[in-house]
C-alpha positions as a Markdown table, in Angstrom:
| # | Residue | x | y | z |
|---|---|---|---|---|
| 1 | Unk | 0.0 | 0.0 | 0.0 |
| 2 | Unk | 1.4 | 3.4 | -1.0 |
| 3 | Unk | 2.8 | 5.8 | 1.9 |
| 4 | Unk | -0.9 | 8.2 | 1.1 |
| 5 | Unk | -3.3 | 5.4 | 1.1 |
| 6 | Unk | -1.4 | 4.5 | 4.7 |
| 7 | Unk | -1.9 | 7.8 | 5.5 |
| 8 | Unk | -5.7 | 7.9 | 4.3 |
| 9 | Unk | -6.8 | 4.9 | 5.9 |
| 10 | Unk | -5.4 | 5.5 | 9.2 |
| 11 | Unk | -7.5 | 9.2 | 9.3 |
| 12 | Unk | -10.5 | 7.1 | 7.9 |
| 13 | Unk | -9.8 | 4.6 | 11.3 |
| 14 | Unk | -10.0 | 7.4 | 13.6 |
| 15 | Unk | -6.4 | 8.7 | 13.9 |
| 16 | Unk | -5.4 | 12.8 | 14.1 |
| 17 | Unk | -3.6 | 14.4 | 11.3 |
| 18 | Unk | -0.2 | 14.3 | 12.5 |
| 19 | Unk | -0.6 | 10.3 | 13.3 |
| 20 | Unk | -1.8 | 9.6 | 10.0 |
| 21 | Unk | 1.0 | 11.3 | 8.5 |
| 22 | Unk | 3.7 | 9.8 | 10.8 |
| 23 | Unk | 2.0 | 6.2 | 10.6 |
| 24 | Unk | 2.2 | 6.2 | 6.5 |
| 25 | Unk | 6.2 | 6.1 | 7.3 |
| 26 | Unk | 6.2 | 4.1 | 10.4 |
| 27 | Unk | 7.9 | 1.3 | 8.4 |
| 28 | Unk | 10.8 | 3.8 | 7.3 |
| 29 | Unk | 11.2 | 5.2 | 11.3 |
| 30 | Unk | 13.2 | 3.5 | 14.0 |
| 31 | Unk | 10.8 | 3.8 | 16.4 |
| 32 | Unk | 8.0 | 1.1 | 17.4 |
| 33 | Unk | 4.4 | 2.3 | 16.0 |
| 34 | Unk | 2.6 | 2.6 | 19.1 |
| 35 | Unk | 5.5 | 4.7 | 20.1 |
| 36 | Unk | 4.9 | 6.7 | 17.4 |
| 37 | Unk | 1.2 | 6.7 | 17.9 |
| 38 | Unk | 1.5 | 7.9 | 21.1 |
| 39 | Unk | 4.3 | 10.7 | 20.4 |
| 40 | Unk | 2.1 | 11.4 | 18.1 |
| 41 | Unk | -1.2 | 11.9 | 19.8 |
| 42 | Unk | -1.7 | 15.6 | 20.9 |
| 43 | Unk | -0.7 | 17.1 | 17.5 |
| 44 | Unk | -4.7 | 16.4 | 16.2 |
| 45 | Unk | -6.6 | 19.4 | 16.1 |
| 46 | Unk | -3.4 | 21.7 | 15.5 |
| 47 | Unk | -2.2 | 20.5 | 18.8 |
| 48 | Unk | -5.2 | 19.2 | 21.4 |
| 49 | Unk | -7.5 | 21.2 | 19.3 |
| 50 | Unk | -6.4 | 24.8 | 20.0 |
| 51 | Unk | -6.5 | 25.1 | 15.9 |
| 52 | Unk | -2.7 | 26.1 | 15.9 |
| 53 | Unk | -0.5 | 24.1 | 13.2 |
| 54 | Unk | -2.2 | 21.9 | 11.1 |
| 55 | Unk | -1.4 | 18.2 | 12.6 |
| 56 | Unk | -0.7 | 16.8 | 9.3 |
| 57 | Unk | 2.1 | 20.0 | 9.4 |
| 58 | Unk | 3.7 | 18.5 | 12.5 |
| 59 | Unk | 3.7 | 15.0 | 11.3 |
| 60 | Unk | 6.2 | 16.3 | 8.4 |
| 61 | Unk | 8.3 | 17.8 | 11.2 |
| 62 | Unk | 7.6 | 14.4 | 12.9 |
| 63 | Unk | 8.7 | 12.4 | 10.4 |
| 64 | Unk | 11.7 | 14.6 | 9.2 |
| 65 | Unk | 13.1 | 14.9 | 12.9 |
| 66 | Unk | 13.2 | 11.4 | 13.4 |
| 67 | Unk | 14.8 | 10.9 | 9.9 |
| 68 | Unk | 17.4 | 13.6 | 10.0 |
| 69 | Unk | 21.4 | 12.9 | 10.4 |
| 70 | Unk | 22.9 | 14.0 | 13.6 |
| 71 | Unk | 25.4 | 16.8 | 12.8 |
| 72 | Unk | 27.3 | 16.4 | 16.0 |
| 73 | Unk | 26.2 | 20.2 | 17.8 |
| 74 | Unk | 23.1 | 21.1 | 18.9 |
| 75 | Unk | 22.9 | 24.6 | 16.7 |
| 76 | Unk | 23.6 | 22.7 | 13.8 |
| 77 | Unk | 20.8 | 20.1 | 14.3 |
| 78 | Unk | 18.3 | 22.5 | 14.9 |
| 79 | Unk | 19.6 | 24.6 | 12.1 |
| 80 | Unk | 19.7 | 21.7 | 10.0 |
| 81 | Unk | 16.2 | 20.3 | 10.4 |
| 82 | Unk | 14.2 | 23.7 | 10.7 |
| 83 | Unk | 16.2 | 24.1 | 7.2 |
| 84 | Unk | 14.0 | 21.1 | 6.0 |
| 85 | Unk | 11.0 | 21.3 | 7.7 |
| 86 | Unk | 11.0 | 25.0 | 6.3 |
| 87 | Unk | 11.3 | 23.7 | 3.4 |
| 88 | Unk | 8.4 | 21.9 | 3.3 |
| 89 | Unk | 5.8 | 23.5 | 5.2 |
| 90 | Unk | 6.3 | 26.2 | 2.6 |
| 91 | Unk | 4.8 | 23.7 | 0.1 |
| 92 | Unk | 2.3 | 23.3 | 2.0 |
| 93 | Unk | 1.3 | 26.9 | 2.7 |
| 94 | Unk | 1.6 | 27.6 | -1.2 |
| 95 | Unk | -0.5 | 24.6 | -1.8 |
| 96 | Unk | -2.8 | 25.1 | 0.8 |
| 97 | Unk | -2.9 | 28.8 | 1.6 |
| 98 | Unk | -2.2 | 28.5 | 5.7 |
| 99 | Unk | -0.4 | 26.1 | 8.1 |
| 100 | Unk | -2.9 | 27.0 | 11.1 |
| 101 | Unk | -5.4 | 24.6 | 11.0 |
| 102 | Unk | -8.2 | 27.0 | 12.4 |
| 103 | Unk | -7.5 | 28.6 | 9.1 |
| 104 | Unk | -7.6 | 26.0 | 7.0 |
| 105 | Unk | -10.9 | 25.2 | 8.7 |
| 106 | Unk | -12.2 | 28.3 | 8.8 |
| 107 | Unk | -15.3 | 27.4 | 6.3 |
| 108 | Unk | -16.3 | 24.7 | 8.4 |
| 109 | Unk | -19.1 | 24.5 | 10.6 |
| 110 | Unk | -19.2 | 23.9 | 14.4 |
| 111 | Unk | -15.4 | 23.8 | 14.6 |
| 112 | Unk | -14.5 | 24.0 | 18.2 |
| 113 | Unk | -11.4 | 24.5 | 20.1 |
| 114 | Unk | -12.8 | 22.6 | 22.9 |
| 115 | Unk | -11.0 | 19.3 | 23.6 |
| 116 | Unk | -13.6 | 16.7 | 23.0 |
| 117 | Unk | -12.7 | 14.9 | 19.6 |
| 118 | Unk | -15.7 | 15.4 | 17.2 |
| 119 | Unk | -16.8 | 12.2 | 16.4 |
| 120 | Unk | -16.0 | 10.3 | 13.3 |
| 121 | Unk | -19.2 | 10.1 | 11.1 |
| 122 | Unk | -20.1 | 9.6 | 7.4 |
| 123 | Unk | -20.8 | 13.1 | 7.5 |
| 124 | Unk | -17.4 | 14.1 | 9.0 |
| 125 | Unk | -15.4 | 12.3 | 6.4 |
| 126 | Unk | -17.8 | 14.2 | 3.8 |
| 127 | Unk | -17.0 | 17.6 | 4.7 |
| 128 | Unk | -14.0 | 18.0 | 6.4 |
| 129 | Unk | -11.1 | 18.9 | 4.3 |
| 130 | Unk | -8.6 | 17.3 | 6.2 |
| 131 | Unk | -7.9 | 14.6 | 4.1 |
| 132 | Unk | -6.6 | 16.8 | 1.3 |
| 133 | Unk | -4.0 | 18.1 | 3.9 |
| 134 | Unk | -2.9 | 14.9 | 5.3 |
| 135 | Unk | -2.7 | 13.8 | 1.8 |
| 136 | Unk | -0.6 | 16.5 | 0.4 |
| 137 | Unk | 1.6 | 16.6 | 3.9 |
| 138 | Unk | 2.3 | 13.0 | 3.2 |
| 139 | Unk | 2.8 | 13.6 | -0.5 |
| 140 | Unk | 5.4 | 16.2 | 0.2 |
| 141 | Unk | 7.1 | 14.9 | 2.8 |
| 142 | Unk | 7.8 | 11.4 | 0.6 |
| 143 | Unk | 8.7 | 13.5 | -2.3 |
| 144 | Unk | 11.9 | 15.0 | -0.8 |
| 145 | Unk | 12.6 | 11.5 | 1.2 |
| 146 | Unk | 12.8 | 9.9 | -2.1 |
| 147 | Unk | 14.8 | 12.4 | -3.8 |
| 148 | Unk | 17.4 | 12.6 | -1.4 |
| 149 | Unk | 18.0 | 9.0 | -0.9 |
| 150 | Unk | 16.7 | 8.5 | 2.4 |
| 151 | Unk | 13.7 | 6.3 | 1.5 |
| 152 | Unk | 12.5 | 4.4 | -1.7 |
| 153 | Unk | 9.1 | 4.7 | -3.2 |
């Protein structure tokens, strides 16, 4: 199964956006799946549902952060990785035109910032545009893997 239809299918199984995104590559990370699952776990919501970054956003961090060579110094790993992550969540802001996910919700109805999960219904699948931004995070993210070596297709 292809890294987006991982991606898809765990969203469509009840997942947040940043664990769908980090669980399409949980067989390219060192790191044991319900680990990830649970590292995971606040980001939904743009983090616990305060509509701040877009979960799918922070499962490319995610996902590049675990993924990323050591340069030996702190200032160069942080320099290092915001370099990529940058990177990328600039394709997604061209692509999508925000990385807040209050924003990119912001035609939605009855969006809360209350902590309470809304509950996974035909109906939710049918309107919330989610999907599109886990897909494209994954997309993204897998693009730049694969064309600097670090994973295969």
């Amino acid at each position: 199964m292809d890294r987006q239809m991982r991606a898809y299918e765990c969203f469509k199984e009840g997942y947040n956006c940043a664990q769908a995104v980090i669980m399409a590559f949980a067989d390219d990370l060192p790191i044991d799946k319900e680990l990830l699952l649970k590292i995971s776990s606040a980001f939904g919501g743009g983090f616990a549902k305060t509509r701040n970054l877009c979960g799918a956003v922070s499962g490319i961090g995610m996902v590049l952060g675990v993924l990323k060579d050591t340069l030996g110094n702190v200032a160069d790993d942080k320099k290092d990785v915001y370099e990529k992550v940058r990177s990328l969540t600039d394709q997604f802001e061209e692509m999508n035109g925000s990385l807040l996910c209050g924003e990119l919700l912001k035609n939605m109805k009855n969006i809360t910032k209350d902590y309470v999960p809304s509950e996974r219904t035909a109906e939710y699948y049918a309107t919330r545009p989610c999907v599109k931004f886990i897909l494209d995070a994954t997309k993204i993210t897998e693009d730049y893997l694969v064309d600097k070596g670090i994973i295969t297709k």
